[in-house]
Amino acid sequence: MKQLVLPALLAALLAACSSTGGPEQTGAKVEDRAGSGSGVATVTAPPLSGSGIAALTDPNNILSKRSVFFDFDSFVIKAEAKPLVEAHARFLVQNPQMRILIQGNTDERGSREYNLALGQKRADAVKQALQLLGAKEGQIESVSLGEEKPRCTESTEACFAQNRRSDILYSGEF
Amino acid sequence: MTETVRYNSHPEYAMNKTLHALRLILATALAALSLAAHAQLSIEITGAGAARFPVVVPIFENESALPRGVSDIVKADLERSGLFNLVDIGPLSLPESRVPDLADLRSRGADAALAASVIPQPDGRYEIRFRLFDTQKQQEIGGQVLRMAPAQNRLTAHRIADFIYEKLTGLPGYFSTRIAYVVKSGARYELQIADADGANPQAALVSREPIISPAWSPDGQRLAYVSFEQKKPIVYVHTLATGQRQVVANFKGSNSAPTWSPDGQQLAVVLTKDGLSQLYVLSADGSGVRRLATSSGIDTEPAWAPDGQWIYFTSDRGGSPQIYRIPTSGGSAQRVTFEGTYNVTPRPSADGRLLAFITRNNGRFQVAVQDLTTRQTTILTDSTRDESPSFAPNGRMILYASESGGRGILAAVSSDGRVKQRLSVQAADVREPAWGPAQKQ
């Protein structure tokens, strides 16, 4: 019996968590007016496996710093962020096989979709800076999370400032 | 299950930690799934129309034969619309089989009265027969016979309320429509579908990542939305009856803001594959993408006009976000909003006469409506964090997201601003509402 339980649990767990990744997934049925529905689809993010390159996560290495912050209603990379951007550009030039995802973010004020577009401009600002410094277009995807993934959730200016940022993720981290 | 419990009591087994962890994850997942269906929206009416139509909706004759009642739901629907005053005649029922004493009902202050009876059927179903009377003209306005399974009491009640609403206001009712919205509790996002009164909520999708911008297909069978489950915004189309999901826009960059064409064949979306957020049109299966407009700023939040000729959208091409419209066939954009420096999220009514949107008014985000014929704009709410307006199919009410006590809530306001309601879920954030289309009967 001992041997049977684990596989059964694993199978159930996999069934509960495996619905990531594919282009076609099954969501929950919602009652048609004539019938009744059942079951709920759960989508779960894949776990981080990491890029395997120590420099990217070594807290003493600038490459472990991944966030570029912006002023209110601004899409300009501030002087203080330049060393960070330059370091990542250098790393991408030296490691042409590496790919990154840049996620732009905004504070929570205003329309979600408009904020998604504003977050895209913050991601694109970092992408363009990296390209100017030699990274290849094909290494970089810039996307927006808008106001959906705040790092800080209070409605204060200090908090809003934390959320006006772009984050750099390397292959294996997204 | 008894076997697994026994393992748990023997921590010396090396395997147990793994098992325990697995069981914990499973239990959490199952508990989370079962919680979902119980988070029902509750409704609070915070304003009503000025002149309310007095109507009698009595307990139906033989209504106690039903496992779950109908007349109370009819009354709640009418009450909530803010257009009716329910005249109470106590425990009296008015049988459908004969004309009630209309002069007496008139003397009690009612201008209209419903006579209704429940007749159990041999197959276990129930027949609901009802007639509506005008007490002033002393004549029947109309009637219907509905057959229902015992569990269909809510839908039956909504249909009866729709009938009364339409006969007495001249506009189609909206009580048997559905709404979609997103509930966030902790790090969990749930796309829910509920009746227009918030009852009968069902989860269509559960995710650890955000879900935004649900948009109903014109036939009410599918929802398009944006999910972040792949760490970036991707547009999906979800068929409600089967739960099947299809990726329709997953280009490099962000994919968002889906909206359906009136014939349900196409979607307008916002893509960043060519740079800034721009408008594109594609088939509802994701094929045949074409660019709709080109600007040097942000173009987003498209909404198809019901005549299919125009697409309204938000753009900051003029320096601040404003609402514009562009011919579906392409061409030059026309600006629609001129007052203020932040006008976003345009949503037209089904008759094409009104445009609801969000305006920033002295730092507060509020629901506004523009009469597209006179170009006159009215701000309908006095809240501070309103988002995502959408019209009821008959254009009378606007559902929107707002904030109360630091939590997201849903609220509705009539398009004349007089009737106001709030819908909230205990201990959860509710956002991104979308009012579904009229149901085919």
XYZ file of C-alpha atoms in Angstrom:
615
model
C 0.000 0.000 0.000
C 2.874 2.294 0.855
C 4.136 1.947 -2.679
C 0.765 2.699 -4.156
C -0.013 5.888 -2.307
C 2.878 7.982 -3.500
C 2.316 7.413 -7.214
C -1.379 8.103 -6.725
C -0.659 11.359 -4.942
C 1.904 12.314 -7.523
C -0.521 11.631 -10.311
C -3.181 13.708 -8.603
C -0.698 16.487 -7.974
C 0.488 16.470 -11.548
C -3.091 16.538 -12.744
C -3.716 19.555 -10.540
C -0.617 21.443 -11.553
C 0.294 20.349 -15.037
C -1.882 22.748 -16.965
C 0.864 25.206 -17.796
C 2.664 25.948 -20.948
C 0.643 24.477 -23.767
C -1.173 26.677 -26.229
C -4.389 24.717 -25.631
C -5.695 24.300 -22.114
C -8.963 23.253 -20.647
C -10.647 25.781 -18.402
C -13.639 25.146 -16.226
C -16.979 24.473 -17.751
C -19.468 27.142 -16.893
C -23.086 26.203 -16.707
C -24.925 26.565 -19.927
C -28.394 27.926 -19.292
C -29.815 24.460 -19.864
C -27.305 22.309 -17.986
C -24.838 22.279 -15.133
C -21.055 22.589 -15.126
C -18.322 21.201 -12.922
C -14.578 21.302 -12.399
C -12.208 24.197 -12.290
C -9.016 24.641 -14.222
C -6.022 25.707 -12.210
C -3.078 27.263 -13.953
C 0.169 27.430 -12.057
C 3.397 29.130 -12.992
C 6.325 26.852 -13.789
C 8.999 26.757 -11.075
C 12.187 28.763 -11.399
C 15.082 26.633 -12.463
C 17.637 29.428 -12.809
C 20.143 30.159 -15.530
C 22.909 28.227 -13.821
C 25.258 31.191 -14.039
C 26.400 32.180 -10.568
C 27.186 35.812 -11.448
C 23.517 36.504 -12.075
C 22.520 35.634 -8.535
C 25.686 36.533 -6.609
C 24.584 39.410 -4.344
C 28.047 40.960 -4.670
C 27.719 41.116 -8.443
C 25.824 44.005 -9.987
C 24.198 41.482 -12.353
C 22.107 40.282 -9.401
C 20.457 43.737 -9.393
C 17.555 43.487 -11.786
C 15.265 46.460 -11.196
C 15.317 49.825 -12.945
C 13.124 52.469 -11.288
C 11.318 55.366 -12.963
C 9.833 58.705 -11.919
C 6.091 59.350 -12.041
C 4.748 59.410 -15.595
C 8.316 58.951 -16.873
C 9.972 56.416 -19.138
C 13.503 57.774 -18.910
C 16.244 55.655 -17.354
C 17.747 57.660 -14.504
C 21.514 58.206 -14.151
C 21.626 56.029 -11.041
C 20.469 53.017 -13.076
C 23.118 53.353 -15.793
C 25.789 51.078 -14.190
C 23.181 48.331 -13.818
C 21.982 48.631 -17.424
C 25.571 48.755 -18.708
C 26.506 45.627 -16.754
C 23.591 43.645 -18.178
C 24.345 44.893 -21.698
C 27.967 43.776 -21.329
C 26.835 40.376 -20.061
C 24.437 39.934 -22.998
C 27.163 40.895 -25.483
C 29.590 38.423 -23.904
C 26.930 35.686 -23.697
C 25.030 35.877 -26.990
C 23.169 32.646 -26.161
C 21.492 34.327 -23.148
C 17.919 35.563 -23.451
C 16.121 37.989 -21.180
C 12.553 39.033 -20.463
C 12.046 42.629 -19.343
C 8.819 43.185 -17.404
C 7.616 46.788 -17.132
C 5.443 47.829 -14.182
C 3.393 50.830 -13.113
C 1.716 52.090 -9.979
C -1.932 51.284 -9.429
C -3.586 54.557 -10.388
C -5.805 54.589 -13.460
C -6.978 52.125 -16.090
C -5.414 48.647 -16.008
C -5.037 48.441 -19.765
C -3.648 51.964 -20.101
C -1.193 51.135 -17.320
C -0.257 47.986 -19.223
C 0.688 50.215 -22.153
C 2.651 52.556 -19.860
C 4.505 49.562 -18.351
C 5.419 48.493 -21.872
C 7.118 51.860 -22.432
C 9.222 51.275 -19.282
C 10.207 47.809 -20.497
C 11.003 49.176 -23.950
C 13.161 51.951 -22.482
C 15.413 49.318 -20.876
C 15.370 47.181 -24.016
C 16.442 50.104 -26.183
C 19.238 51.052 -23.772
C 20.549 47.473 -23.812
C 20.441 47.407 -27.607
C 22.267 50.733 -27.847
C 24.964 49.142 -25.703
C 25.316 46.187 -28.067
C 22.778 43.556 -26.973
C 20.942 41.939 -29.879
C 17.212 42.437 -30.468
C 16.719 38.678 -30.593
C 18.074 38.310 -27.042
C 15.430 40.538 -25.515
C 11.660 40.382 -25.130
C 10.031 43.366 -23.467
C 6.576 42.908 -21.978
C 4.369 44.691 -19.491
C 2.745 43.576 -16.266
C 1.088 46.990 -15.886
C -0.221 47.487 -12.358
C -0.923 43.771 -11.891
C 2.196 42.653 -9.984
C 2.954 45.397 -7.460
C 6.034 44.860 -5.296
C 4.443 47.091 -2.684
C 0.700 47.258 -2.112
C 0.057 50.356 -0.034
C -1.421 53.474 -1.611
C 1.502 55.729 -0.671
C 3.970 57.605 -2.834
C 6.900 55.566 -1.431
C 5.053 52.437 -2.438
C 4.053 53.735 -5.870
C 7.742 54.540 -6.521
C 8.689 50.896 -5.817
C 6.155 49.783 -8.416
C 7.294 52.111 -11.218
C 10.029 49.842 -12.467
C 11.291 47.361 -15.024
C 12.626 43.961 -13.966
C 15.153 41.892 -15.919
C 14.656 38.101 -15.921
C 17.127 35.676 -17.518
C 16.346 32.395 -19.274
C 15.165 29.873 -16.698
C 13.741 32.595 -14.484
C 10.576 33.077 -16.486
C -7.485 8.044 2.417
C -7.202 6.037 5.650
C -3.840 4.681 4.425
C -2.420 8.150 3.901
C -3.511 9.272 7.354
C -1.633 6.358 8.884
C 1.605 7.372 7.184
C 1.304 10.787 8.617
C 1.458 9.386 12.151
C 4.842 7.686 11.512
C 7.333 10.500 10.983
C 10.298 8.087 11.037
C 9.647 7.079 7.448
C 11.908 9.057 5.199
C 9.186 9.170 2.601
C 6.814 10.918 4.912
C 8.069 14.443 4.514
C 7.539 14.300 0.794
C 4.150 12.705 1.240
C 3.134 15.224 3.811
C 4.178 18.101 1.600
C 2.319 16.609 -1.327
C -0.774 16.078 0.742
C -0.601 19.631 2.017
C -0.386 21.011 -1.500
C -3.239 18.807 -2.638
C -5.409 19.720 0.316
C -4.720 23.397 -0.241
C -5.582 23.097 -3.913
C -8.808 21.236 -3.158
C -9.833 23.607 -0.373
C -9.149 26.544 -2.637
C -11.266 25.012 -5.367
C -14.220 24.388 -3.079
C -14.032 27.862 -1.534
C -14.481 29.456 -4.891
C -18.124 28.703 -5.427
C -19.186 30.089 -2.048
C -17.899 33.609 -2.458
C -21.168 35.158 -3.513
C -21.665 38.802 -4.323
C -24.011 40.644 -2.028
C -25.882 43.679 -3.277
C -26.621 46.946 -1.523
C -28.876 49.516 -3.178
C -27.604 53.018 -2.516
C -29.943 55.093 -4.678
C -33.188 54.799 -6.597
C -35.052 56.429 -9.447
C -37.243 59.434 -8.725
C -40.598 58.173 -9.996
C -40.976 54.481 -9.214
C -43.704 52.406 -10.813
C -45.960 50.807 -8.157
C -46.495 47.118 -8.877
C -47.840 44.112 -6.972
C -45.874 40.843 -7.157
C -47.664 38.476 -4.766
C -46.639 35.035 -3.569
C -47.573 32.696 -6.414
C -50.570 30.439 -5.969
C -49.237 27.057 -4.792
C -45.662 28.442 -4.622
C -44.995 26.357 -1.501
C -44.946 23.318 -3.824
C -41.582 24.561 -5.141
C -38.432 23.479 -3.283
C -37.051 26.981 -3.811
C -39.186 30.086 -4.243
C -39.547 32.347 -7.259
C -41.619 35.405 -6.310
C -39.057 36.793 -3.836
C -36.406 36.760 -6.571
C -38.755 38.529 -9.002
C -39.369 41.204 -6.382
C -35.664 41.593 -5.597
C -34.854 42.038 -9.300
C -37.483 44.741 -9.778
C -36.544 46.458 -6.514
C -32.880 46.524 -7.433
C -33.530 48.204 -10.775
C -34.650 51.272 -8.845
C -37.588 51.730 -11.228
C -40.307 49.921 -9.276
C -42.009 50.239 -5.939
C -43.214 46.824 -4.747
C -46.669 47.235 -3.204
C -47.136 44.673 -0.428
C -50.451 42.825 -0.197
C -49.325 40.370 2.480
C -49.564 36.588 2.126
C -52.360 36.879 -0.450
C -51.761 35.187 -3.805
C -53.488 36.128 -7.056
C -54.269 32.978 -9.055
C -53.420 33.195 -12.738
C -56.692 31.491 -13.697
C -58.907 34.491 -12.964
C -58.819 38.260 -13.242
C -57.931 39.770 -9.851
C -59.933 42.575 -8.274
C -58.105 45.334 -10.126
C -60.089 48.158 -8.522
C -59.031 46.898 -5.091
C -55.385 46.606 -6.155
C -55.591 50.130 -7.545
C -56.956 51.397 -4.240
C -53.870 49.872 -2.560
C -51.715 52.075 -4.763
C -50.651 49.574 -7.454
C -50.659 50.562 -11.128
C -49.914 46.997 -12.216
C -50.288 43.548 -10.676
C -48.964 40.073 -11.396
C -51.227 37.041 -11.072
C -49.235 33.811 -11.001
C -49.688 30.128 -10.221
C -47.424 27.101 -9.844
C -48.618 23.816 -11.360
C -46.533 20.680 -10.658
C -46.041 18.451 -13.708
C -45.999 14.633 -13.799
C -42.335 14.666 -14.930
C -41.192 16.471 -11.754
C -40.995 19.844 -13.449
C -43.186 22.827 -12.675
C -45.277 25.059 -14.855
C -45.341 28.729 -13.891
C -48.340 30.536 -15.416
C -48.500 34.300 -15.034
C -50.385 37.323 -16.325
C -49.680 41.003 -15.816
C -52.580 43.441 -15.378
C -52.921 47.211 -15.709
C -55.074 48.339 -12.790
C -55.780 51.763 -14.282
C -56.966 50.589 -17.696
C -58.436 47.494 -16.005
C -56.968 45.167 -18.618
C -54.432 42.404 -19.098
C -51.034 43.515 -20.400
C -49.804 40.022 -21.261
C -48.792 36.683 -19.841
C -46.565 33.628 -20.286
C -46.224 30.009 -19.322
C -42.737 28.840 -18.283
C -41.691 25.289 -17.491
C -38.853 24.813 -15.058
C -36.864 22.125 -13.306
C -36.832 22.667 -9.519
C -33.262 24.026 -9.658
C -34.165 26.640 -12.275
C -36.035 28.876 -9.861
C -33.621 31.792 -10.205
C -33.546 31.774 -13.989
C -37.348 31.482 -14.104
C -37.699 34.413 -11.706
C -35.284 36.522 -13.788
C -37.342 35.764 -16.928
C -40.565 36.832 -15.189
C -38.858 40.010 -13.925
C -37.591 40.671 -17.468
C -41.170 40.298 -18.755
C -42.595 42.748 -16.188
C -39.732 45.201 -16.750
C -40.198 45.166 -20.521
C -43.988 45.517 -20.401
C -43.879 48.404 -17.934
C -40.804 50.340 -19.145
C -40.769 49.501 -22.856
C -37.121 48.390 -22.580
C -35.848 44.806 -22.522
C -35.045 43.560 -19.016
C -31.519 42.494 -18.050
C -32.172 40.250 -15.055
C -31.481 36.974 -16.885
C -28.115 38.199 -18.183
C -24.770 37.206 -16.690
C -21.709 39.104 -15.579
C -18.027 38.167 -15.611
C -15.467 39.547 -13.165
C -12.173 38.669 -11.506
C -11.857 37.901 -7.789
C -8.421 38.219 -6.208
C -7.925 36.591 -2.829
C -4.339 36.558 -1.675
C -2.191 35.449 -4.589
C -5.100 33.684 -6.257
C -7.046 35.001 -9.221
C -10.388 33.633 -10.255
C -12.403 34.515 -13.337
C -16.022 34.128 -12.293
C -19.343 34.150 -14.093
C -22.483 34.994 -12.104
C -26.092 35.965 -12.686
C -26.626 39.719 -13.035
C -27.738 39.808 -9.374
C -24.434 38.228 -8.273
C -26.037 34.881 -7.454
C -24.842 31.514 -8.737
C -21.147 32.424 -9.163
C -19.029 29.857 -10.988
C -15.288 29.868 -11.561
C -14.292 29.657 -15.216
C -10.567 29.902 -14.506
C -8.310 29.856 -11.461
C -4.746 31.114 -11.708
C -1.782 32.151 -9.575
C -1.179 35.005 -12.010
C -3.385 37.988 -12.886
C -6.363 37.798 -15.234
C -7.692 41.056 -16.700
C -9.971 42.485 -19.379
C -12.666 39.798 -19.812
C -14.836 40.518 -22.868
C -18.015 38.617 -23.771
C -18.578 37.343 -27.281
C -21.822 38.773 -28.707
C -23.543 35.361 -28.374
C -22.546 35.036 -24.702
C -20.857 31.669 -25.320
C -17.219 32.746 -25.073
C -15.010 35.109 -23.119
C -11.832 36.686 -24.398
C -9.407 37.826 -21.672
C -5.788 38.514 -20.835
C -3.948 36.017 -18.628
C -0.437 36.481 -17.217
C 0.081 32.767 -16.500
C 3.058 32.660 -18.911
C 4.752 35.651 -17.177
C 3.514 38.033 -19.871
C 0.090 39.180 -21.087
C -1.445 36.757 -23.595
C -4.980 36.889 -25.044
C -7.133 33.766 -24.703
C -10.614 32.865 -25.908
C -12.455 30.621 -23.451
C -15.581 28.680 -24.425
C -17.748 28.686 -21.308
C -19.812 25.547 -21.887
C -16.771 23.301 -22.448
C -14.030 25.141 -20.561
C -11.815 24.918 -23.629
C -9.240 27.698 -23.915
C -7.391 28.852 -26.980
C -4.491 31.286 -27.265
C -5.507 33.832 -29.899
C -2.726 36.408 -29.499
C 0.734 35.487 -28.205
C 3.140 37.628 -30.174
C 6.509 38.857 -28.991
C 5.855 41.551 -26.394
C 2.488 42.217 -24.739
C -0.913 41.080 -25.980
C -3.975 42.644 -24.394
C -7.337 44.485 -24.411
C -9.449 42.080 -26.513
C -12.838 43.231 -27.815
C -15.275 41.403 -30.110
C -16.727 42.556 -33.403
C -20.554 42.668 -33.306
C -20.746 39.526 -35.505
C -18.391 37.601 -33.188
C -16.037 36.772 -36.071
C -13.169 39.106 -35.207
C -11.288 40.506 -32.259
C -9.554 43.826 -31.912
C -6.506 43.557 -29.642
C -3.506 45.590 -28.565
C -0.076 44.221 -29.485
C 3.446 45.548 -28.948
C 5.122 43.274 -31.487
C 6.010 46.252 -33.681
C 6.953 48.630 -30.841
C 4.441 50.741 -28.894
C 1.013 49.444 -27.865
C -1.020 49.588 -31.074
C -4.396 48.353 -32.377
C -4.704 45.179 -34.461
C -7.634 43.122 -35.746
C -7.579 39.337 -36.063
C -10.032 36.474 -36.568
C -11.570 35.034 -33.418
C -9.402 31.912 -33.935
C -6.265 34.063 -33.853
C -5.501 33.975 -37.576
C -5.084 36.817 -40.072
C -3.681 39.579 -37.878
C -3.691 43.052 -39.451
C -2.764 46.414 -38.050
C -5.732 48.764 -37.651
C -4.014 52.048 -36.833
C -0.561 53.558 -36.625
C 0.286 56.263 -34.139
C 3.374 57.606 -32.435
C 1.801 57.133 -28.995
C -0.109 54.527 -27.037
C -3.322 53.206 -28.605
C -5.280 50.815 -26.385
C -8.672 49.709 -24.967
C -10.472 49.231 -28.294
C -14.264 48.799 -28.213
C -16.274 47.958 -31.300
C -19.295 50.208 -31.944
C -22.460 48.058 -32.199
C -22.986 49.091 -35.856
C -19.587 47.573 -36.682
C -18.440 50.750 -38.428
C -16.194 52.262 -35.758
C -13.765 51.219 -33.064
C -13.486 53.465 -30.017
C -10.136 53.457 -28.238
C -7.869 55.278 -25.783
C -4.815 57.098 -27.131
C -2.243 59.537 -25.777
C -1.302 60.702 -29.288
C -2.427 64.228 -28.327
C -0.315 64.372 -25.157
C -2.842 63.054 -22.607
C -4.965 59.900 -22.726
C -8.216 60.693 -24.560
C -10.884 58.706 -26.370
C -10.859 58.536 -30.154
C -12.665 56.502 -32.777
C -11.429 55.093 -36.073
C -13.337 53.474 -38.964
C -13.119 49.661 -38.821
C -11.938 49.728 -42.415
C -9.014 51.930 -41.385
C -8.562 55.652 -41.978
C -8.065 58.637 -39.771
C -9.018 58.799 -36.115
C -11.458 61.340 -34.699
C -11.165 62.615 -31.154
C -14.263 61.977 -29.008
C -13.409 63.445 -25.557
C -12.115 66.965 -25.013
C -12.723 67.828 -21.360
C -10.010 67.022 -18.825
C -6.607 65.342 -19.177
C -7.479 61.689 -18.545
C -10.372 59.978 -20.335
C -10.010 56.219 -20.794
C -11.809 52.878 -21.259
C -14.556 53.755 -23.795
C -17.511 51.325 -23.798
C -20.510 51.997 -26.068
C -24.100 51.006 -25.227
C -25.712 48.315 -27.393
C -27.914 50.887 -29.149
C -24.848 52.976 -29.981
C -26.288 56.120 -28.398
C -24.148 56.358 -25.277
C -20.468 55.973 -24.526
C -19.414 55.144 -20.966
C -15.819 55.825 -19.946
C -13.607 56.716 -16.988
C -12.632 60.336 -16.479
C -10.190 61.837 -13.997
C -12.000 64.613 -12.167
C -9.868 66.578 -9.656
C -7.646 63.533 -9.142
C -10.581 61.143 -8.769
C -11.385 58.449 -11.333
C -15.136 58.407 -12.042
C -17.647 56.903 -14.453
C -18.837 59.335 -17.128
C -21.230 58.933 -20.013
C -21.304 60.838 -23.290
C -24.455 61.156 -25.369
C -22.924 60.457 -28.781
C -25.611 62.519 -30.555
C -25.425 65.705 -28.483
C -21.787 65.174 -27.389
C -22.862 66.086 -23.852
C -20.882 64.404 -21.069
C -22.189 63.666 -17.569
C -20.179 62.306 -14.624
C -22.327 59.651 -12.942
C -20.396 58.708 -9.791
C -18.754 60.503 -6.900
C -16.195 57.818 -6.031
C -12.426 58.013 -6.420
C -11.187 54.770 -7.965
C -13.677 53.702 -10.639
C -12.575 51.459 -13.533
C -13.887 49.168 -16.286
C -17.436 50.384 -17.051
C -19.775 48.184 -19.098
C -23.414 48.625 -20.068
C -26.303 46.278 -19.369
C -27.615 45.062 -22.740
C -30.539 47.514 -22.550
C -28.270 50.494 -21.884
C -30.012 51.459 -18.618
C -27.321 50.399 -16.134
C -23.524 50.569 -16.124
C -21.517 48.028 -14.136
C -18.050 49.146 -13.023
C -15.236 48.400 -10.608
C -14.720 50.675 -7.639
C -13.063 50.642 -4.231
C -14.483 50.635 -0.732
C -12.556 50.183 2.505
C -9.361 49.388 0.602
C -10.984 46.517 -1.303
C -12.106 46.236 -4.879
C -15.884 46.094 -5.256
C -18.317 46.073 -8.134
C -20.913 48.798 -8.420
C -23.619 49.748 -10.867
C -25.134 53.101 -11.748
C -28.035 53.896 -14.054
C -27.078 55.795 -17.183
C -28.977 58.806 -15.793
C -26.960 58.565 -12.556
C -30.010 58.153 -10.309
C -29.907 54.468 -9.355
C -26.813 53.193 -7.558
C -25.882 49.736 -6.282
C -22.836 48.128 -4.746
C -21.891 44.466 -5.040
C -19.165 43.036 -2.838
C -17.582 39.729 -1.930
C -16.487 39.083 1.652
C -12.742 39.339 2.183
C -11.757 39.475 -1.463
C -10.913 42.007 -4.125
C -13.358 42.083 -7.018
C -12.420 43.813 -10.248
C -12.670 43.835 -14.046
C -16.445 43.390 -14.443
C -18.025 42.845 -17.852
C -21.766 42.702 -18.372
C -22.755 39.894 -20.715
C -25.095 40.185 -23.704
C -28.837 39.550 -23.688
C -29.589 35.828 -23.383
C -31.386 34.081 -26.202
C -34.680 32.811 -24.782
